[in-house]
Structure formats: C-alpha cells, structure tokens
Amino acid sequence: MKTIQLFQFKNSISRKLPFFKEECRLDNLNDLMTYDLMNTEKVTEFIIEVHDDFIFEEMTKKDLFSMCENAKEMIEHYFVTTMNDYDVI
C-alpha cells in the first residue's frame, strides 16, 4: 500500500494542486475576515491509501470521487481569486 494525495476543485479530481498562485493561498479561514475579498475558491486535498499498482489514469471519475469520500484525511485550501476588483489567479 502507498499513500497518495488527490485534489478536488469544483467537479474535477487531479493529482496536482490546481493552478492557483501560492501567494494567493489563505492560511486560515480567519483570513477571509481580514481581507476585502470578492471571491475565493476552495480546493480539497484528500490523503488516500491505495494499492501499489494504483494507476490514476485508469480510474473513472466516479471511482475517484468514491475514493475521496473514504479518504483517511481531508484538508481544505482556500485561494483568493479576486481582491479589490483585480483578478489574482
């Protein structure tokens, strides 16, 4: 068995964190109160145990979502996408 990370952004699952800039990451939900934000996006990271022969590309979207539902750990990441009328993606 091995441990992998999967990331859910909206209705997709990927092996890599989506395209958001690291400087746009919010450290915690209290940051939402600190900034005058117009828009944020959430990316959920799932820590999952899989068999050694697991091949991401051979999994269906339904199977990947099912694996995420049964993840041993889940971490939510928040990113600023618009601040003070400027896009920051």
Coordinates of C-alpha atoms in Angstrom, one line a residue:
M1 CA 0.0 0.0 0.0
K2 CA 1.0 3.6 -0.6
T3 CA -0.3 7.0 0.3
I4 CA -1.3 9.5 -2.4
Q5 CA -2.9 12.9 -2.5
L6 CA -5.8 13.8 -4.7
F7 CA -7.2 17.3 -5.1
Q8 CA -10.8 18.2 -5.8
F9 CA -11.6 21.5 -7.4
K10 CA -15.2 22.1 -8.3
N11 CA -16.2 19.0 -10.1
S12 CA -12.8 17.5 -11.0
I13 CA -10.2 15.4 -9.3
S14 CA -6.5 15.7 -10.1
R15 CA -3.1 14.5 -8.7
K16 CA -1.7 18.0 -8.6
L17 CA -2.9 21.2 -6.8
P18 CA -4.8 23.4 -9.3
F19 CA -3.2 26.4 -11.0
F20 CA -3.6 28.9 -8.2
K21 CA -0.7 31.1 -7.2
E22 CA 0.9 30.2 -3.9
E23 CA 0.8 33.9 -2.8
C24 CA -3.0 33.8 -3.2
R25 CA -3.4 31.0 -0.6
L26 CA -5.2 31.9 2.6
D27 CA -3.5 30.5 5.7
N28 CA -6.8 30.0 7.6
L29 CA -10.4 30.9 7.4
N30 CA -9.8 34.0 9.6
D31 CA -8.0 35.5 6.7
L32 CA -11.4 35.6 4.9
M33 CA -12.4 38.2 7.6
T34 CA -9.2 40.2 7.2
Y35 CA -9.3 40.8 3.5
D36 CA -11.9 42.7 1.5
L37 CA -12.4 39.7 -0.8
M38 CA -14.8 39.5 -3.6
N39 CA -14.2 35.8 -4.5
T40 CA -12.3 32.8 -3.1
E41 CA -12.1 29.2 -4.3
K42 CA -11.8 26.1 -2.3
V43 CA -9.6 23.1 -3.2
T44 CA -9.9 20.0 -1.1
E45 CA -6.9 17.7 -0.6
F46 CA -7.6 14.1 0.2
I47 CA -5.0 11.7 1.7
I48 CA -5.7 8.2 0.4
E49 CA -4.2 4.8 0.9
V50 CA -4.1 2.8 -2.4
H51 CA -2.5 -0.4 -3.7
D52 CA 1.0 -0.2 -5.0
D53 CA -0.3 -0.9 -8.5
F54 CA -2.8 2.0 -8.5
I55 CA -2.9 3.9 -11.8
F56 CA -4.8 7.2 -11.6
E57 CA -5.4 7.4 -15.3
E58 CA -7.3 4.1 -15.3
M59 CA -9.8 5.2 -12.7
T60 CA -13.2 6.6 -13.6
K61 CA -14.3 9.9 -12.2
K62 CA -17.0 8.1 -10.1
D63 CA -14.4 5.8 -8.6
L64 CA -12.1 8.7 -7.8
F65 CA -14.9 10.6 -6.0
S66 CA -15.7 7.4 -4.1
M67 CA -12.1 7.1 -3.0
C68 CA -12.1 10.7 -1.8
E69 CA -15.3 10.1 0.2
N70 CA -13.4 7.4 2.1
A71 CA -10.1 9.3 2.5
K72 CA -8.3 8.9 5.8
E73 CA -7.6 12.7 5.9
M74 CA -9.1 15.8 4.2
I75 CA -7.5 19.3 4.1
E76 CA -9.3 22.3 2.7
H77 CA -7.2 25.0 0.9
Y78 CA -8.6 28.5 0.1
F79 CA -7.3 30.8 -2.5
V80 CA -8.1 34.4 -3.3
T81 CA -9.3 34.8 -6.9
T82 CA -10.4 38.5 -6.9
M83 CA -9.4 41.2 -4.5
N84 CA -10.3 44.9 -4.7
D85 CA -11.6 44.4 -8.3
Y86 CA -8.3 42.9 -9.6
D87 CA -8.1 39.2 -10.7
V88 CA -5.2 37.5 -9.0
I89 CA -5.4 34.0 -10.5

